[in-house]
Tab-separated table of C-alpha atoms and ligand atoms in Angstrom:
chain	number	residue	atom	x	y	z
N	7	MET	CA	0.133	0.066	-0.015
N	8	SER	CA	1.367	3.554	-0.708
N	9	SER	CA	1.790	5.876	1.824
N	10	ARG	CA	-0.729	8.091	0.058
N	11	ASP	CA	-3.337	5.265	0.832
N	12	LEU	CA	-2.075	4.554	3.853
N	13	ASP	CA	-2.799	8.406	4.878
N	14	THR	CA	-6.252	8.177	3.664
N	15	LEU	CA	-7.332	4.803	5.335
N	16	TYR	CA	-5.754	6.166	8.327
N	17	ARG	CA	-7.861	8.902	7.809
N	18	GLN	CA	-10.993	6.808	7.185
N	19	VAL	CA	-10.458	5.219	10.496
N	20	ILE	CA	-10.045	8.374	12.074
N	21	MET	CA	-13.327	9.743	11.218
N	22	ASP	CA	-15.404	6.475	11.746
N	23	HIS	CA	-14.228	6.287	15.421
N	24	TYR	CA	-15.046	10.214	15.367
N	25	LYS	CA	-18.967	9.371	13.904
N	26	ASN	CA	-19.703	6.337	15.865
N	27	PRO	CA	-17.907	6.612	18.492
N	28	ARG	CA	-17.605	3.536	20.927
N	29	ASN	CA	-18.256	3.547	24.584
N	30	ARG	CA	-19.927	6.978	24.739
N	31	GLY	CA	-21.855	7.648	27.416
N	32	GLU	CA	-21.447	7.262	31.082
N	33	LEU	CA	-21.085	5.027	33.961
N	34	ASP	CA	-22.671	4.062	37.508
N	35	GLY	CA	-21.643	3.074	40.907
N	36	ASP	CA	-17.749	2.751	41.863
N	37	THR	CA	-15.700	4.226	38.536
N	38	ARG	CA	-12.997	5.811	37.686
N	39	THR	CA	-13.837	8.984	36.530
N	40	VAL	CA	-10.977	11.766	35.091
N	41	ASN	CA	-12.166	14.752	33.628
N	42	LEU	CA	-9.324	16.412	31.775
N	43	ASN	CA	-9.223	19.331	29.497
N	44	ASN	CA	-5.900	20.388	26.583
N	45	PRO	CA	-5.074	23.761	27.389
N	46	THR	CA	-4.200	24.821	24.097
N	47	CYS	CA	-7.857	24.429	23.028
N	48	GLY	CA	-10.132	24.551	26.132
N	49	ASP	CA	-11.774	21.053	24.923
N	50	ARG	CA	-12.524	18.680	27.625
N	51	ILE	CA	-12.952	14.617	28.523
N	52	GLN	CA	-14.100	12.745	30.507
N	53	VAL	CA	-13.448	9.133	31.011
N	54	GLN	CA	-15.122	6.438	33.415
N	55	MET	CA	-13.490	3.129	34.292
N	56	LYS	CA	-14.869	0.256	36.487
N	57	VAL	CA	-11.734	-1.785	37.488
N	58	GLU	CA	-12.039	-5.021	39.054
N	59	ASN	CA	-9.784	-7.632	40.197
N	60	GLY	CA	-6.732	-5.330	39.290
N	61	LYS	CA	-8.703	-5.349	35.527
N	62	VAL	CA	-10.285	-2.458	33.272
N	63	ALA	CA	-13.528	-4.190	33.103
N	64	ASP	CA	-15.355	-1.413	31.297
N	65	ALA	CA	-14.314	2.465	30.268
N	66	VAL	CA	-16.794	4.718	28.379
N	67	PHE	CA	-15.666	8.269	28.024
N	68	THR	CA	-17.895	12.258	27.274
N	69	GLY	CA	-16.785	14.978	26.035
N	70	GLU	CA	-16.023	17.718	23.369
N	71	GLY	CA	-13.312	18.397	21.258
N	72	CYS	CA	-12.200	17.365	18.091
N	73	SER	CA	-12.000	14.972	15.482
N	74	ILE	CA	-8.930	14.083	17.248
N	75	SER	CA	-9.410	13.699	20.437
N	76	LEU	CA	-12.947	12.618	20.083
N	77	ALA	CA	-11.645	9.099	18.123
N	78	SER	CA	-8.423	8.560	19.994
N	79	ALA	CA	-10.786	8.485	23.188
N	80	SER	CA	-13.187	5.774	21.003
N	81	MET	CA	-10.027	3.590	20.493
N	82	MET	CA	-8.191	3.806	24.011
N	83	THR	CA	-11.385	3.240	25.462
N	84	GLN	CA	-11.459	-0.194	23.361
N	85	ALA	CA	-8.486	-1.238	23.963
N	86	ILE	CA	-8.052	-1.079	27.326
N	87	LYS	CA	-11.017	-2.667	28.528
N	88	GLY	CA	-10.374	-6.236	30.256
N	89	LEU	CA	-6.921	-5.216	30.301
N	90	PRO	CA	-4.639	-5.384	33.421
N	91	GLU	CA	-4.262	-1.989	34.949
N	92	GLU	CA	-0.397	-2.671	34.317
N	93	GLU	CA	-1.097	-3.310	30.887
N	94	ALA	CA	-3.184	-0.336	30.227
N	95	LEU	CA	-0.297	1.640	31.484
N	96	ALA	CA	2.269	0.279	29.545
N	97	LEU	CA	-0.532	0.763	26.286
N	98	SER	CA	-0.665	4.335	26.911
N	99	GLU	CA	3.679	4.443	27.298
N	100	LEU	CA	3.699	3.024	24.031
N	101	PHE	CA	1.513	4.881	22.372
N	102	SER	CA	2.693	8.384	23.964
N	103	ASN	CA	6.029	6.824	22.278
N	104	MET	CA	4.076	6.889	18.893
N	105	MET	CA	2.546	10.292	19.266
N	106	GLN	CA	6.506	11.450	20.163
N	107	GLY	CA	7.765	9.588	16.981
N	108	LYS	CA	9.920	7.531	19.218
N	109	GLU	CA	10.376	3.683	18.721
N	110	TYR	CA	8.062	1.124	19.586
N	111	ASP	CA	7.203	-2.170	20.007
N	112	GLU	CA	4.412	-3.064	17.379
N	113	ASN	CA	3.793	-6.634	18.349
N	114	LYS	CA	3.278	-6.055	22.135
N	115	PHE	CA	0.085	-5.366	22.121
N	116	ASP	CA	-3.046	-5.490	19.189
N	117	LEU	CA	-3.103	-1.802	18.178
N	118	GLY	CA	-5.555	-2.203	15.953
N	119	ASP	CA	-7.482	0.798	15.031
N	120	ILE	CA	-4.955	2.660	17.143
N	121	GLU	CA	-2.426	2.576	14.396
N	122	ALA	CA	-4.791	5.457	12.672
N	123	LEU	CA	-2.892	7.825	14.847
N	124	SER	CA	0.588	7.377	13.978
N	125	GLY	CA	-0.295	10.326	11.151
N	126	VAL	CA	-0.955	12.734	14.033
N	127	THR	CA	3.202	12.961	14.585
N	128	LYS	CA	3.181	14.940	11.442
N	129	PHE	CA	0.776	17.668	12.673
N	130	PRO	CA	2.908	18.459	16.653
N	131	ALA	CA	-0.141	20.261	17.125
N	132	ARG	CA	-2.726	17.787	17.184
N	133	ILE	CA	-0.823	15.601	19.340
N	134	LYS	CA	-2.198	16.506	22.437
N	135	CYS	CA	-5.751	16.327	20.938
N	136	ALA	CA	-4.997	12.804	20.900
N	137	THR	CA	-3.049	11.845	23.895
N	138	LEU	CA	-5.537	13.554	25.999
N	139	ALA	CA	-7.868	10.767	26.714
N	140	TRP	CA	-5.022	8.682	27.606
N	141	LYS	CA	-3.444	10.909	29.949
N	142	ALA	CA	-6.624	10.643	31.364
N	143	MET	CA	-6.686	7.161	31.763
N	144	GLU	CA	-3.014	7.130	33.406
N	145	LYS	CA	-4.320	9.705	35.961
N	146	GLY	CA	-7.092	7.804	36.511
N	147	ILE	CA	-5.223	4.246	36.788
N	148	ASN	CA	-2.401	5.750	38.991
N	149	GLU	CA	-4.545	7.842	41.247
N	150	THR	CA	-5.686	4.996	42.807
N	151	ARG	CA	-3.141	2.513	42.930
N	152	SER	CA	-1.217	1.816	46.034
A	12	FES	FE1	-9.153	20.566	21.174
A	12	FES	FE2	-8.213	18.534	19.524
A	12	FES	S1	-8.625	20.611	19.609
A	12	FES	S2	-8.178	18.937	21.676
């Protein structure tokens, strides 16, 4: 596949998550809830997780933001469901490396749609958009770990 075709495919995957977000909503009961905003634009995202026996049993998000931030939140919630907390953090670290254009082991996790965000590295101003929901997830996990 040419890099132009790949760009088109990635754009389509991002728009699909933006228009048909997975796990958009709120959870009741005992949840870890984090609200974060992107200081550069003021957009905000809320991430909620239910953690049971050290695993992310459920993850959802709501908020206002651009297509990149909301698509990334959709992908993130999809990716972390079922993962042990440590692995959710490891995936977040890998994603952060991907966003900074650093090396990352693409075989460590099944990245699926997340790979579509790799093109964001070409637009440094959008990296904060892509990482917003991930930072919220990290905060939610780290704050309550002992
Ligand atoms: Fe605000 Fe992307 S422009 S989160």
